[in-house]
XYZ file of C-alpha atoms in Angstrom:
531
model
C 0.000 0.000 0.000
C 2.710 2.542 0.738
C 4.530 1.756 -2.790
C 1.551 2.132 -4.211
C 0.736 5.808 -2.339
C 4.430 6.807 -3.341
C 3.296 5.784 -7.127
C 0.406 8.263 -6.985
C 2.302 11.023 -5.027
C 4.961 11.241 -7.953
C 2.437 11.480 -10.765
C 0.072 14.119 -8.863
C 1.457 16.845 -10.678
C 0.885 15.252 -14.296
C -2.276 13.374 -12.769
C -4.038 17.009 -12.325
C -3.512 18.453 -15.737
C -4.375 14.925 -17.783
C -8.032 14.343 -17.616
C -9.519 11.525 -19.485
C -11.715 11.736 -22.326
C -15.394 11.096 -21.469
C -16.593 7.942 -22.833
C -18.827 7.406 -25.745
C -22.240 6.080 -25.531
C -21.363 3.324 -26.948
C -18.384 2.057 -24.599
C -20.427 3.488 -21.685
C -23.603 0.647 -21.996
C -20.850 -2.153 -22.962
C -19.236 -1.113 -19.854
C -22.396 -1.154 -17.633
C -23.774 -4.221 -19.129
C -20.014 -6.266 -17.974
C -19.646 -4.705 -14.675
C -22.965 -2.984 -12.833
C -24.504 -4.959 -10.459
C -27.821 -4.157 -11.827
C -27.197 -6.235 -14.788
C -26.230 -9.485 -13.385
C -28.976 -11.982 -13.891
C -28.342 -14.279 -11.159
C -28.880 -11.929 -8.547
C -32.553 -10.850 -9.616
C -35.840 -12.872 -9.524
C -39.253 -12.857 -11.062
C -41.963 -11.413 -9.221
C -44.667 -14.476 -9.431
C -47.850 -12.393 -7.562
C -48.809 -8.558 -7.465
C -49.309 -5.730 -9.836
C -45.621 -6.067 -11.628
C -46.025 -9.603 -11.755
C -43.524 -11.498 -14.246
C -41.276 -8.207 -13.729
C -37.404 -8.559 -12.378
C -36.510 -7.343 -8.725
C -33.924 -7.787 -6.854
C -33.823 -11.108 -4.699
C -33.790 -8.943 -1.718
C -36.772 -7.288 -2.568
C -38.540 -10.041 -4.235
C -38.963 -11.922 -0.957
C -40.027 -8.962 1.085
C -42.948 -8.172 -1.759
C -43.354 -11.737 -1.688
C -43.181 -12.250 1.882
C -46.161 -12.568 4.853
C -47.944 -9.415 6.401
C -47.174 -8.918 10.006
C -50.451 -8.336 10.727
C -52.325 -11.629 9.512
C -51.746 -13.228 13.047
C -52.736 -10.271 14.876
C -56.326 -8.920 15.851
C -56.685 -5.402 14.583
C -59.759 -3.264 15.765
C -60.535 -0.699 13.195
C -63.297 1.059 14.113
C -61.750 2.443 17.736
C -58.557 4.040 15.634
C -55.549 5.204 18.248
C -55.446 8.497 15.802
C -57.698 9.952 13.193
C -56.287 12.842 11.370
C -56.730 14.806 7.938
C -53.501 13.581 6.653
C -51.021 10.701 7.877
C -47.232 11.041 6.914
C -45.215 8.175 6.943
C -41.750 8.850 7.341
C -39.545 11.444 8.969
C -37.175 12.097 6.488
C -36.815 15.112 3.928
C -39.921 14.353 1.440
C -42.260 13.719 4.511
C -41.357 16.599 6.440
C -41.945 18.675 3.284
C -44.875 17.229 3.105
C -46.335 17.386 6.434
C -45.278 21.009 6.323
C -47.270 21.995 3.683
C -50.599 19.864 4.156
C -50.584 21.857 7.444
C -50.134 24.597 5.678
C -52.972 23.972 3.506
C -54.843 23.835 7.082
C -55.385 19.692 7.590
C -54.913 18.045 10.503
C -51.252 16.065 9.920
C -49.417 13.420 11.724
C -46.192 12.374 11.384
C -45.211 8.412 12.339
C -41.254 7.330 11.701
C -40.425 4.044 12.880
C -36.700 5.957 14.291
C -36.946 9.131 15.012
C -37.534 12.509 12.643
C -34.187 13.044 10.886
C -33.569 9.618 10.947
C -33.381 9.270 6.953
C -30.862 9.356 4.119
C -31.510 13.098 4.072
C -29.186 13.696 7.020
C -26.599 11.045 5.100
C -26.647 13.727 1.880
C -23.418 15.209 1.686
C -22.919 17.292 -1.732
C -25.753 19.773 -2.361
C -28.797 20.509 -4.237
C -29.237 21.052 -7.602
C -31.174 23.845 -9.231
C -30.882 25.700 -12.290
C -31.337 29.155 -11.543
C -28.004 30.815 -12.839
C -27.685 33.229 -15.983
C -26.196 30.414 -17.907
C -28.549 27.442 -16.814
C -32.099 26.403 -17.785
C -34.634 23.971 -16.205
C -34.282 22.887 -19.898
C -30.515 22.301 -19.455
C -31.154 20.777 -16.249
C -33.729 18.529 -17.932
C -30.931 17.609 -20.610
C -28.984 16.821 -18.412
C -30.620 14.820 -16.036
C -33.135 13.038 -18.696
C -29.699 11.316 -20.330
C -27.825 10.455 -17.231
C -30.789 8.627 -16.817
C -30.460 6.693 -19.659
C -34.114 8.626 -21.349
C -35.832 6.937 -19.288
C -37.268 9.064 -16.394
C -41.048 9.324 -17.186
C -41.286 13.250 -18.740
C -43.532 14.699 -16.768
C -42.125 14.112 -13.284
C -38.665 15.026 -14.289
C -40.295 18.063 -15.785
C -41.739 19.248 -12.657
C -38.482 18.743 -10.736
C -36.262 21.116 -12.985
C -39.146 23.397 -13.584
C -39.941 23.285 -9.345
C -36.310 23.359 -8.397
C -34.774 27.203 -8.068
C -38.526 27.497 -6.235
C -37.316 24.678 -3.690
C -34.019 25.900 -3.367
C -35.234 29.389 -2.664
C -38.154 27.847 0.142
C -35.183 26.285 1.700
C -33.141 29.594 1.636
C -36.309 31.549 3.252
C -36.963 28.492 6.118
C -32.975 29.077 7.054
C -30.977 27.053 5.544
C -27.206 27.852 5.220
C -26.329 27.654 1.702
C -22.516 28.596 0.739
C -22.239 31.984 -0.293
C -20.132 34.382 -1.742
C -19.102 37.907 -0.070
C -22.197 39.189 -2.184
C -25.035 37.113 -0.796
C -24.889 35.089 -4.305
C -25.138 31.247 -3.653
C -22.087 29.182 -4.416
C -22.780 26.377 -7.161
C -20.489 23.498 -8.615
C -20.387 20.933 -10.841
C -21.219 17.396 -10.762
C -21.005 14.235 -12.156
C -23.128 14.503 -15.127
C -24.064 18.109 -15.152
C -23.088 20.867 -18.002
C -23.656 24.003 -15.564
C -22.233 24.571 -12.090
C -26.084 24.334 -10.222
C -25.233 22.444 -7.335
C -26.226 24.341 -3.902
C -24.625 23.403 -1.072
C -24.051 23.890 2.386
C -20.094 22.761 3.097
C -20.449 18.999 2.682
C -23.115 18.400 5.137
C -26.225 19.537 3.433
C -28.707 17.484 3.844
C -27.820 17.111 7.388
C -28.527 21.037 7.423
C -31.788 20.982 5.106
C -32.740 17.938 7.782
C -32.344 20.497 10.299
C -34.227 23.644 8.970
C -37.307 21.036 8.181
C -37.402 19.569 11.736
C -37.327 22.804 13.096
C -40.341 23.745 10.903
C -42.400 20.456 11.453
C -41.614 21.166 15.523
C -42.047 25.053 15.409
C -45.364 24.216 13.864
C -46.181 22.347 16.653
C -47.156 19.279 14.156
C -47.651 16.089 15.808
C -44.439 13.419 15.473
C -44.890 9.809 16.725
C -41.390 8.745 16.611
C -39.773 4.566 17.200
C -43.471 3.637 14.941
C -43.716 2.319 11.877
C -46.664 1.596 9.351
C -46.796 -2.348 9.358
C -49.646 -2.562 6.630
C -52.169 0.426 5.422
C -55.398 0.577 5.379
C -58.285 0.600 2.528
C -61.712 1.777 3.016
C -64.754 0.202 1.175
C -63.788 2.419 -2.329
C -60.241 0.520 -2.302
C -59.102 4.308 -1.068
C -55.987 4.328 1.088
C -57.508 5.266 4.658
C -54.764 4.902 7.000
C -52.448 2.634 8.582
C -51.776 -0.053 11.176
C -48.751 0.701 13.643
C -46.600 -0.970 15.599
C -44.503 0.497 18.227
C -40.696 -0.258 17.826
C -39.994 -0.814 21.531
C -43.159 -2.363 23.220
C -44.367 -3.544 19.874
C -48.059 -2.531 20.800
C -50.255 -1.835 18.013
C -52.050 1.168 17.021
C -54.634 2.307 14.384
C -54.487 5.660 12.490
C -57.193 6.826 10.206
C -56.665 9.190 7.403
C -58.273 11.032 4.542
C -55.029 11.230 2.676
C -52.025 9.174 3.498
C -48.689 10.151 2.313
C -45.496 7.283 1.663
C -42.297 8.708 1.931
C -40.394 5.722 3.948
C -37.142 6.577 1.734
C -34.672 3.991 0.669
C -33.043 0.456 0.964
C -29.692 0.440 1.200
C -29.932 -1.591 4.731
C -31.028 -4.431 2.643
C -27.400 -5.002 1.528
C -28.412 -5.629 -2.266
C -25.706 -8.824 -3.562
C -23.549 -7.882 -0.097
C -22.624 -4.612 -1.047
C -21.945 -1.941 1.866
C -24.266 0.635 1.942
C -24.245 4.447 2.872
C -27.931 4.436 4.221
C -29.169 4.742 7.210
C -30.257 1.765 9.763
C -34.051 2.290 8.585
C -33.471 2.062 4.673
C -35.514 -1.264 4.502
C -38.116 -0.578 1.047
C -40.487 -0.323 3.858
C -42.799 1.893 1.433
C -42.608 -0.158 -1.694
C -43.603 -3.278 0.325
C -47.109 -1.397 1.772
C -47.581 -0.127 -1.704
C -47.212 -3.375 -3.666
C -49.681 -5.292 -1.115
C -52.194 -2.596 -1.677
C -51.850 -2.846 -5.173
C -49.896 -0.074 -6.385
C -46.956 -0.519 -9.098
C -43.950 -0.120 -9.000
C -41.780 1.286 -11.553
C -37.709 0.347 -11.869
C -37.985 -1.994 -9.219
C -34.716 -3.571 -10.524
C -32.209 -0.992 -10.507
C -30.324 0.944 -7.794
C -27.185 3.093 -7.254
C -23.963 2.356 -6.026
C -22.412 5.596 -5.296
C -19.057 4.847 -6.820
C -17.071 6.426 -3.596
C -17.643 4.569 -0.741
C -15.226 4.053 1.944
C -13.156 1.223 1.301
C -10.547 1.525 4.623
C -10.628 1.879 7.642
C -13.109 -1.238 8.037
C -14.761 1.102 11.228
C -16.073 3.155 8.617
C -16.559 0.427 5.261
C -19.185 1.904 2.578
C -19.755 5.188 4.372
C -20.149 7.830 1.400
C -17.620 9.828 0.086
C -19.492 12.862 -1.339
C -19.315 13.626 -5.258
C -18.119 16.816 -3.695
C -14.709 15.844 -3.709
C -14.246 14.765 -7.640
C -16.338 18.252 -8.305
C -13.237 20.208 -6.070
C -10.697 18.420 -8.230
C -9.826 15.247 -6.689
C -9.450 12.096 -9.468
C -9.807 7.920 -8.988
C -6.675 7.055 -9.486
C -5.269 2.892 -9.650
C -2.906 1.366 -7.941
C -0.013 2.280 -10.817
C -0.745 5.784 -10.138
C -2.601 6.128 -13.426
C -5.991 7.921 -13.428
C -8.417 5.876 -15.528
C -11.267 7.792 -15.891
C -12.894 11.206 -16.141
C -13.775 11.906 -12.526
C -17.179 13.259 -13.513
C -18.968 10.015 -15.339
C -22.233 9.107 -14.300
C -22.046 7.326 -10.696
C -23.435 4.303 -12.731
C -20.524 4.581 -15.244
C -18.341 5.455 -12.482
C -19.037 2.473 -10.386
C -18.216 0.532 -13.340
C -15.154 1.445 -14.151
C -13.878 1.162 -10.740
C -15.559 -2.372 -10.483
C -13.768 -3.187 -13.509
C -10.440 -1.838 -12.627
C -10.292 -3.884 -9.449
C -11.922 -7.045 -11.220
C -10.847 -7.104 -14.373
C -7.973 -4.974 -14.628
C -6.318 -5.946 -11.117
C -5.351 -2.948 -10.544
C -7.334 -2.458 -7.221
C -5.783 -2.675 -3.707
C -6.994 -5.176 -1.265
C -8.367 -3.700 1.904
C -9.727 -5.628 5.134
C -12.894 -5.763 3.539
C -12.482 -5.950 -0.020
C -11.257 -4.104 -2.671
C -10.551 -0.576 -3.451
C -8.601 1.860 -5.145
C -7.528 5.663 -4.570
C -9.186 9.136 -4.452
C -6.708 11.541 -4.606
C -7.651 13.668 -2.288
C -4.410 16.250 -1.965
C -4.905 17.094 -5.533
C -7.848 19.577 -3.825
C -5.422 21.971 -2.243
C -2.813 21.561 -4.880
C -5.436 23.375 -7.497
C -7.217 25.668 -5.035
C -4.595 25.851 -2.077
C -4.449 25.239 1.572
C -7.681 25.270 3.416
C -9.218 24.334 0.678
C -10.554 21.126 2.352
C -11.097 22.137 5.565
C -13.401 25.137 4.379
C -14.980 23.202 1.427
C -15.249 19.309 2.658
C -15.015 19.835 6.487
C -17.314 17.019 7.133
C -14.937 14.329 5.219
C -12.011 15.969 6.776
C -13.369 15.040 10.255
C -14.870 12.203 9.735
C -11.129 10.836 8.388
C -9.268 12.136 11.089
C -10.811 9.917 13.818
C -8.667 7.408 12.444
C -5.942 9.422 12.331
C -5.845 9.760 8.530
C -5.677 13.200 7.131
C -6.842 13.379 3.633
C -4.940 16.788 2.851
C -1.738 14.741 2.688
C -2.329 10.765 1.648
C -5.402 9.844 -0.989
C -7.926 8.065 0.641
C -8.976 4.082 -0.661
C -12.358 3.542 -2.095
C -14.956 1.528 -3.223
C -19.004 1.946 -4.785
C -21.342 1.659 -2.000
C -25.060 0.768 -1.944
C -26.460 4.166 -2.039
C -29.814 5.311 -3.500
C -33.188 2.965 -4.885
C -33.636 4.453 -8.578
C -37.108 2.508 -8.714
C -40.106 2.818 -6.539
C -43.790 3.408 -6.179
C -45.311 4.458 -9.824
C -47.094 8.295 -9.304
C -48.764 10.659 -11.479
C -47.035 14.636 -11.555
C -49.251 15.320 -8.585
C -47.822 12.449 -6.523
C -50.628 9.774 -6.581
C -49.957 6.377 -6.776
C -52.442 3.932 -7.935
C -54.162 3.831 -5.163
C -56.378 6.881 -5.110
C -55.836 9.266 -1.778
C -52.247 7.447 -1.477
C -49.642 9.944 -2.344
C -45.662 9.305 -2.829
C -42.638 11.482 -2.217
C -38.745 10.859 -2.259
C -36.504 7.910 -2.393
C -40.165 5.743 -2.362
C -40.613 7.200 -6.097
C -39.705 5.280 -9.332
C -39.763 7.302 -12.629
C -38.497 10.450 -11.581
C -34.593 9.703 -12.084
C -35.005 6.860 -14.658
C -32.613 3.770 -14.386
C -29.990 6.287 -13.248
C -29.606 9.642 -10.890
C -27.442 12.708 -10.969
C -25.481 14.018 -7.773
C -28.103 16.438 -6.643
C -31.366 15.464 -7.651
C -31.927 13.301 -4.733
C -32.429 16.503 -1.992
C -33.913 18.039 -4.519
C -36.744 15.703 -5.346
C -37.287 15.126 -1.599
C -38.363 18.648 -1.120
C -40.220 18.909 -4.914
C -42.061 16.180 -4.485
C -42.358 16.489 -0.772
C -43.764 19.802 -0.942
C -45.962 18.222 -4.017
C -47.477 15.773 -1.865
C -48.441 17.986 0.835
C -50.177 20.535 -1.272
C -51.816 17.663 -2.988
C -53.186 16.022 0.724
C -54.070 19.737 1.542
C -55.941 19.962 -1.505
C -58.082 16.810 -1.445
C -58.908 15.937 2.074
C -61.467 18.472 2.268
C -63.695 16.705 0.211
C -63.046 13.407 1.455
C -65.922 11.213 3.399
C -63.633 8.229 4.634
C -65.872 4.752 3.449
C -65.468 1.759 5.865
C -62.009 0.767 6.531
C -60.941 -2.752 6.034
C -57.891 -5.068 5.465
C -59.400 -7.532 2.742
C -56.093 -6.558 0.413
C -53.876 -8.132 3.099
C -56.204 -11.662 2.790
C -56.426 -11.529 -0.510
C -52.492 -11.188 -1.256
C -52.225 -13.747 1.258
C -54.891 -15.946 -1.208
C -52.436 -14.672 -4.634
C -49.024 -16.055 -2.522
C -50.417 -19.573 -1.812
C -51.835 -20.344 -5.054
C -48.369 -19.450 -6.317
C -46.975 -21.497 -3.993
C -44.879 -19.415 -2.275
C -44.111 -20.661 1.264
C -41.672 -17.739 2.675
C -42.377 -16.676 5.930
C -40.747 -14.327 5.710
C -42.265 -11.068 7.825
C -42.846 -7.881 5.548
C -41.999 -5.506 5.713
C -38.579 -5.849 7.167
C -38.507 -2.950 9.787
C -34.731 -3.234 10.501
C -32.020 -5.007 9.391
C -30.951 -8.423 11.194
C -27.211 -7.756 12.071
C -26.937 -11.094 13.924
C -27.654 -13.106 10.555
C -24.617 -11.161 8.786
C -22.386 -11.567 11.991
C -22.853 -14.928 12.231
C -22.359 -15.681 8.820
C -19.039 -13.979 8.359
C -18.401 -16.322 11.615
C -18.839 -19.547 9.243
């Protein structure tokens, strides 16, 4: 490892003025189709019951869609609900805090249930910025461009149209709630670029903005004095006699007592499912990310759309193992840093597509051999000290503070030795299928965030995660706020749950497996690295 360093240290200064050409389209799907994980057929199933039946998903996923509802062995009184409200949020991360603020804004009655606590969501996790095109030189239309072929064409139009066209308005709500976006001695906010993007429109707050957007919407939800019931999740929803959603059955994470809440308008926005460790990969996400959404959904009878692809954020931490597929933010290729092999040779343009990105570094290790190993794995450097040899010293400390802490608890400082990575499990690309005004296909059931598929297509830029969170967040709330006026809840019922149960025996599927997940099962994992 240290001959290796010393081989990257003497070609620094050649490393930072030779950049790579970009790659074609061509060598770009030849290269995804050998290397990214979402293209390896023996690590994907057939869905055999549900709307998206006959559809790939992962295996993961397949047997949680698949799998038994907790509440078929439990007796479940739904005519004495625990809570009755206008609108029911599930989730406490960005999208359904945006949410929740604005249906209360609108004037209904909202409640909040996270089965962690508020905050507890890959929103905190988001380290690079926010993208919005509202600079002289940018466009929604750019941003469209932009986003629409990183995503290999295939986001569906109209929701990626409404988050460019929605997104200086979002970044400009966030600015007026208090958010602490970088900015120059003028009051101008500071934008970069990122992987992907032909205008500098990412926003950011140091490297640590979600964390801070987190923070200005918690403070809103709790200023507004809107009710939060916090270690609860949703364990199934409920229909009413018109197949409308009408609420959900909870479960409290510690005593596991369950609860009823009744809704006019129930909003999903559970977030990811990197926790689900997708063919073993590490994952950036937070302890909750368990497709908790997607499962509900699917039961009810609600598609899904791009159920079979994810993101592996190609910079993950690869060493030290106390810290293995934590996320390296984009951040640091935007500020000038390059992935660099263990020759000393850069191999790629540092601002590919994560997808494409992943891929190559997959394929250098793989392939190539020309990865290091780690405790863990594999990985191969970022050259991190190129930052402060293009913009100076301080560079990373006032730019990246967040990484620069976050290595030196491990004694490592990133300002002097490149740092070893590897592509982590980061962000779901697929999810519940919605219309532009967030409904699903279950009428009064509304979708925001990470629990949307279409809005990214089979791939997502650096950026357009926070963004859609508060878009579609804010979309979803002024949707619930909208309809539950003229909403007269029917009877509510559970007959989807028996009937899905019906669909998996006649399939013969004999998993009983609980579903959703909840949390992951870190004993399993332990026990089989063990063996």
């Amino acid at each position: 490892m240290l001959d290796s360093i010393a081989k990257v240290e003497a070609a620094r200064k050649d490393n930072i003025a030779a950049t790579p050409r970009r790659m074609t389209a061509e060598e770009k799907s030849d290269l995804l189709a050998k290397f990214h994980p979402d293209y390896r057929p023996d690590k994907f199933m057939s869905l055999s019951i549900g709307p998206n039946k006959g559809e790939k998903v992962p295996l993961e996923l397949g047997a949680l869609l698949q799998g038994r509802s907790r509440v078929l062995d439990l007796n479940v009184d739904l005519n004495h609900p625990d809570y009755d409200v206008d609108v029911l949020v599930i989730g406490g991360g960005g999208s359904g805090s945006s949410a929740a603020i604005e249906a209360h804004e609108a004037g209904a009655n909202v409640m909040m249930v996270t089965k962690l606590r508020i905050g507890d969501a890959n929103t905190m996790m988001a380290e690079g910025g926010i993208q919005a095109a509202d600079k002289e030189n940018d466009s929604p239309a750019q941003h469209y461009l932009d986003a629409f072929g990183g995503g290999h064409y295939a986001a569906v139009p109209e929701l990626l149209r409404k988050l460019v066209c929605d997104g200086p308005g979002a970044v400009q709500w966030l600015n007026k709630l208090g958010v602490m976006f970088d900015k120059d001695e003028n009051g101008v906010m500071i934008t970069t670029h990122g992987g992907g993007t032909s205008r500098k429109r990412m926003h950011a707050a140091k490297d640590y903005s979600g964390a801070e957007i987190m923070r200005t919407l918690r403070d809103e939800v709790l200023n507004r004095q809107i009710p939060v019931v916090d270690f609860t999740a949703a364990i199934e929803l409920i229909l009413d006699d018109k197949g409308r959603a009408a609420g959900a059955v909870l479960m409290n994470m510690e005593t596991e007592e369950i609860m009823v809440a009744r809704a006019k308008v129930v909003v999903i926005a559970t977030g990811g499912a990197g926790r689900m460790h997708y063919q073993g990969f590490p994952t950036s996400n937070h302890y909750g990310a368990t497709a908790d959404g997607l499962v509900l959904a699917y039961r009810a009878g609600a598609r899904l759309l791009y159920q079979d692809t994810l993101q592996y954020h190609p910079t993950g931490v690869a060493f030290p193992n106390q810290i293995f597929g934590a996320l390296v933010t984009e951040k640091v290729r935007s500020l000038g840093a390059k992935l660099v092999n263990r020759e000393g040779v850069v191999f790629m343009h540092p601002l590919e597509t994560r997808d494409v990105s992943a891929a190559s570094i997959i394929r250098e290790c793989n392939e190539r051999k020309l990865g290091l190993e780690t405790t863990d794995g594999l990985g191969l450097w970022l050259d991190t000290p190129m930052i402060e040899a293009i913009h100076g010293a301080g560079a990373i400390e006032k730019r990246i503070p967040a990484m620069l802490r976050m290595y030196s608890k491990y004694d490592m400082d990133i300002r002097e030795k490149p740092i070893l990575i590897y592509p982590t499990l980061h962000y779901q690309n697929g999810g519940i299928r919605i219309s532009a005004d967030g409904q699903s296909d279950i009428e009064n059931l509304l979708v925001a965030g990470e629990a949307v598929g279409g809005i990214h297509g089979r791939n997502r830029l650096m950026g357009n995660s926070l963004l859609d969170i508060i878009v579609f967040g804010r979309n979803a709330g002024q949707e619930a706020g909208r309809r539950y006026k003229n909403i007269t809840p029917g009877t509510p019922n559970l007959n989807h749950v028996d009937k899905y149960e019906s669909m998996r025996r006649e399939a013969g599927i004999e998993t009983a497996n609980a579903s959703p997940m909840l949390l992951p099962d870190y004993t399993r994992r332990r026990e089989a690295v063990a063996n």
